[in-house]
């Protein structure tokens, strides 16, 4: 429902993926400074999730500002012999307030199944982080008419019991729209977001009604407003266009309501 959706505060989150050396922090500073120069309430939450190497520095430069900082992935254990992995507690300690889990680049590239994603979301909650849980079908699955079934299954298996609107965000990212410049039609996005909303409210009641559902996949300044106008779209998870402050801020402006 459009009116109900607009009662949810949007979130525009940038996922920098494996991009950015220290010099790239200037882009985050530009976002921070533009938010400071704008209205007292930008009308949307704004977050950047940098690679973990930049997390602490970005959290420091964003401290006390309207720019929130998140992370891209976590391990499900708190600590231990897991070479190369980072726990949710470590991310929190470095200044993150959220973490993306179940991104298709993790599901596809690292074989992460729903039960792993669910463990990671639980770890995020344990550490006091918001879990941004990604779901989305492949092109083959969409062509086979399986989009709603796949997304429904991922959602059921990836979200932990007891998820709340304050600690859990769902991101619908059709795999075929990520980094391709191709986006689903408004009807396709609306159909999936509506199905996600129904599943969330069935399972989590009022908490599910209030949970944010982001769209991700080739969100650009040129299509941001059109996507935000779709029912049950409560924000965006932005990849490539989040790397340049000017593009990212143009998307933020489209979501300020
Ligand atoms: P693009 O915006 O580059 O398509 O990436 C989307 C994404 O995967 C965000 O998590």
PDB file of C-alpha atoms in Angstrom, residues 82-193:
ATOM      1  CA  UNK A  82      38.278 -18.488  10.957  1.00  0.00           C
ATOM      2  CA  UNK A  83      41.156 -17.063   8.941  1.00  0.00           C
ATOM      3  CA  UNK A  84      40.143 -14.091   6.850  1.00  0.00           C
ATOM      4  CA  UNK A  85      36.672 -13.779   8.306  1.00  0.00           C
ATOM      5  CA  UNK A  86      35.224 -10.865  10.274  1.00  0.00           C
ATOM      6  CA  UNK A  87      32.630 -11.206  13.014  1.00  0.00           C
ATOM      7  CA  UNK A  88      29.599  -8.998  13.490  1.00  0.00           C
ATOM      8  CA  UNK A  89      31.049  -7.914  16.828  1.00  0.00           C
ATOM      9  CA  UNK A  90      34.234  -6.748  15.058  1.00  0.00           C
ATOM     10  CA  UNK A  91      32.173  -4.738  12.584  1.00  0.00           C
ATOM     11  CA  UNK A  92      30.239  -3.147  15.422  1.00  0.00           C
ATOM     12  CA  UNK A  93      33.515  -2.385  17.194  1.00  0.00           C
ATOM     13  CA  UNK A  94      34.822  -0.729  14.010  1.00  0.00           C
ATOM     14  CA  UNK A  95      31.775   1.559  13.912  1.00  0.00           C
ATOM     15  CA  UNK A  96      29.245  -0.236  11.700  1.00  0.00           C
ATOM     16  CA  UNK A  97      25.577  -0.016  12.595  1.00  0.00           C
ATOM     17  CA  UNK A  98      24.385  -2.481   9.939  1.00  0.00           C
ATOM     18  CA  UNK A  99      25.668  -5.327   7.813  1.00  0.00           C
ATOM     19  CA  UNK A 100      24.537  -6.683   4.463  1.00  0.00           C
ATOM     20  CA  UNK A 101      24.032 -10.466   4.492  1.00  0.00           C
ATOM     21  CA  UNK A 102      23.065 -12.845   1.701  1.00  0.00           C
ATOM     22  CA  UNK A 103      24.074 -10.591  -1.176  1.00  0.00           C
ATOM     23  CA  UNK A 104      23.854 -12.515  -4.439  1.00  0.00           C
ATOM     24  CA  UNK A 105      27.607 -12.053  -4.890  1.00  0.00           C
ATOM     25  CA  UNK A 106      28.019 -14.023  -1.634  1.00  0.00           C
ATOM     26  CA  UNK A 107      25.280 -16.517  -2.417  1.00  0.00           C
ATOM     27  CA  UNK A 108      26.612 -17.069  -5.951  1.00  0.00           C
ATOM     28  CA  UNK A 109      30.359 -16.582  -5.493  1.00  0.00           C
ATOM     29  CA  UNK A 110      30.738 -18.212  -2.090  1.00  0.00           C
ATOM     30  CA  UNK A 111      27.981 -20.796  -2.083  1.00  0.00           C
ATOM     31  CA  UNK A 112      26.098 -19.212   0.798  1.00  0.00           C
ATOM     32  CA  UNK A 113      22.761 -20.909   1.266  1.00  0.00           C
ATOM     33  CA  UNK A 114      19.777 -19.564   3.152  1.00  0.00           C
ATOM     34  CA  UNK A 115      20.750 -21.290   6.409  1.00  0.00           C
ATOM     35  CA  UNK A 116      24.152 -19.546   6.334  1.00  0.00           C
ATOM     36  CA  UNK A 117      22.519 -16.205   5.593  1.00  0.00           C
ATOM     37  CA  UNK A 118      20.150 -16.777   8.502  1.00  0.00           C
ATOM     38  CA  UNK A 119      23.072 -17.483  10.837  1.00  0.00           C
ATOM     39  CA  UNK A 120      24.739 -14.289   9.696  1.00  0.00           C
ATOM     40  CA  UNK A 121      21.555 -12.283  10.281  1.00  0.00           C
ATOM     41  CA  UNK A 122      21.328 -13.770  13.770  1.00  0.00           C
ATOM     42  CA  UNK A 123      24.953 -12.826  14.377  1.00  0.00           C
ATOM     43  CA  UNK A 124      24.198  -9.270  13.304  1.00  0.00           C
ATOM     44  CA  UNK A 125      21.345  -9.094  15.816  1.00  0.00           C
ATOM     45  CA  UNK A 126      23.517 -10.622  18.529  1.00  0.00           C
ATOM     46  CA  UNK A 127      26.094  -7.873  17.937  1.00  0.00           C
ATOM     47  CA  UNK A 128      23.480  -5.110  17.889  1.00  0.00           C
ATOM     48  CA  UNK A 129      23.686  -4.516  14.143  1.00  0.00           C
ATOM     49  CA  UNK A 130      20.834  -4.139  11.677  1.00  0.00           C
ATOM     50  CA  UNK A 131      20.832  -7.016   9.188  1.00  0.00           C
ATOM     51  CA  UNK A 132      20.207  -6.033   5.565  1.00  0.00           C
ATOM     52  CA  UNK A 133      19.088  -9.373   4.160  1.00  0.00           C
ATOM     53  CA  UNK A 134      19.283  -9.686   0.372  1.00  0.00           C
ATOM     54  CA  UNK A 135      17.079 -11.900  -1.765  1.00  0.00           C
ATOM     55  CA  UNK A 136      16.535 -12.100  -5.510  1.00  0.00           C
ATOM     56  CA  UNK A 137      16.053 -14.449  -8.415  1.00  0.00           C
ATOM     57  CA  UNK A 138      18.364 -15.159 -11.352  1.00  0.00           C
ATOM     58  CA  UNK A 139      17.335 -14.421 -14.925  1.00  0.00           C
ATOM     59  CA  UNK A 140      16.732 -18.117 -15.562  1.00  0.00           C
ATOM     60  CA  UNK A 141      14.468 -18.332 -12.548  1.00  0.00           C
ATOM     61  CA  UNK A 142      12.506 -15.274 -13.658  1.00  0.00           C
ATOM     62  CA  UNK A 143      12.138 -16.618 -17.187  1.00  0.00           C
ATOM     63  CA  UNK A 144      10.880 -19.884 -15.749  1.00  0.00           C
ATOM     64  CA  UNK A 145       8.215 -17.983 -13.819  1.00  0.00           C
ATOM     65  CA  UNK A 146       9.845 -18.807 -10.488  1.00  0.00           C
ATOM     66  CA  UNK A 147      10.722 -15.309  -9.202  1.00  0.00           C
ATOM     67  CA  UNK A 148       8.112 -15.176  -6.441  1.00  0.00           C
ATOM     68  CA  UNK A 149       8.767 -18.760  -5.392  1.00  0.00           C
ATOM     69  CA  UNK A 150      12.546 -18.256  -5.184  1.00  0.00           C
ATOM     70  CA  UNK A 151      12.277 -14.972  -3.317  1.00  0.00           C
ATOM     71  CA  UNK A 152       9.701 -16.452  -0.943  1.00  0.00           C
ATOM     72  CA  UNK A 153      11.937 -19.406  -0.202  1.00  0.00           C
ATOM     73  CA  UNK A 154      15.024 -17.226   0.339  1.00  0.00           C
ATOM     74  CA  UNK A 155      13.065 -14.942   2.620  1.00  0.00           C
ATOM     75  CA  UNK A 156      11.671 -17.785   4.715  1.00  0.00           C
ATOM     76  CA  UNK A 157      15.074 -19.438   5.062  1.00  0.00           C
ATOM     77  CA  UNK A 158      17.225 -16.357   5.534  1.00  0.00           C
ATOM     78  CA  UNK A 159      15.299 -14.309   8.090  1.00  0.00           C
ATOM     79  CA  UNK A 160      15.661 -15.385  11.702  1.00  0.00           C
ATOM     80  CA  UNK A 161      12.663 -15.767  13.996  1.00  0.00           C
ATOM     81  CA  UNK A 162      12.055 -12.691  16.085  1.00  0.00           C
ATOM     82  CA  UNK A 163      13.307 -10.280  13.405  1.00  0.00           C
ATOM     83  CA  UNK A 164      12.064  -6.759  14.086  1.00  0.00           C
ATOM     84  CA  UNK A 165      11.634  -3.660  11.964  1.00  0.00           C
ATOM     85  CA  UNK A 166      14.358  -1.928  13.971  1.00  0.00           C
ATOM     86  CA  UNK A 167      16.978  -4.609  13.327  1.00  0.00           C
ATOM     87  CA  UNK A 168      16.092  -6.135   9.972  1.00  0.00           C
ATOM     88  CA  UNK A 169      15.833  -4.752   6.442  1.00  0.00           C
ATOM     89  CA  UNK A 170      15.053  -6.799   3.337  1.00  0.00           C
ATOM     90  CA  UNK A 171      16.680  -5.913   0.018  1.00  0.00           C
ATOM     91  CA  UNK A 172      15.161  -7.303  -3.168  1.00  0.00           C
ATOM     92  CA  UNK A 173      17.947  -7.499  -5.713  1.00  0.00           C
ATOM     93  CA  UNK A 174      17.131  -9.430  -8.878  1.00  0.00           C
ATOM     94  CA  UNK A 175      20.496 -10.951  -9.822  1.00  0.00           C
ATOM     95  CA  UNK A 176      20.026 -10.075 -13.485  1.00  0.00           C
ATOM     96  CA  UNK A 177      19.602  -6.372 -12.640  1.00  0.00           C
ATOM     97  CA  UNK A 178      22.829  -6.067 -10.645  1.00  0.00           C
ATOM     98  CA  UNK A 179      25.524  -4.159 -12.493  1.00  0.00           C
ATOM     99  CA  UNK A 180      23.785  -4.652 -15.829  1.00  0.00           C
ATOM    100  CA  UNK A 181      21.971  -1.358 -16.330  1.00  0.00           C
ATOM    101  CA  UNK A 182      18.809  -3.410 -16.786  1.00  0.00           C
ATOM    102  CA  UNK A 183      15.991  -2.930 -14.287  1.00  0.00           C
ATOM    103  CA  UNK A 184      12.717  -4.788 -13.889  1.00  0.00           C
ATOM    104  CA  UNK A 185       9.537  -2.971 -14.869  1.00  0.00           C
ATOM    105  CA  UNK A 186       7.679  -1.095 -12.145  1.00  0.00           C
ATOM    106  CA  UNK A 187       5.058  -3.832 -12.285  1.00  0.00           C
ATOM    107  CA  UNK A 188       7.665  -6.533 -11.686  1.00  0.00           C
ATOM    108  CA  UNK A 189       9.224  -4.667  -8.758  1.00  0.00           C
ATOM    109  CA  UNK A 190       5.796  -3.937  -7.278  1.00  0.00           C
ATOM    110  CA  UNK A 191       4.727  -7.567  -7.580  1.00  0.00           C
ATOM    111  CA  UNK A 192       7.791  -8.873  -5.735  1.00  0.00           C
ATOM    112  CA  UNK A 193       7.806  -6.143  -3.074  1.00  0.00           C
TER     113      UNK A 193
END
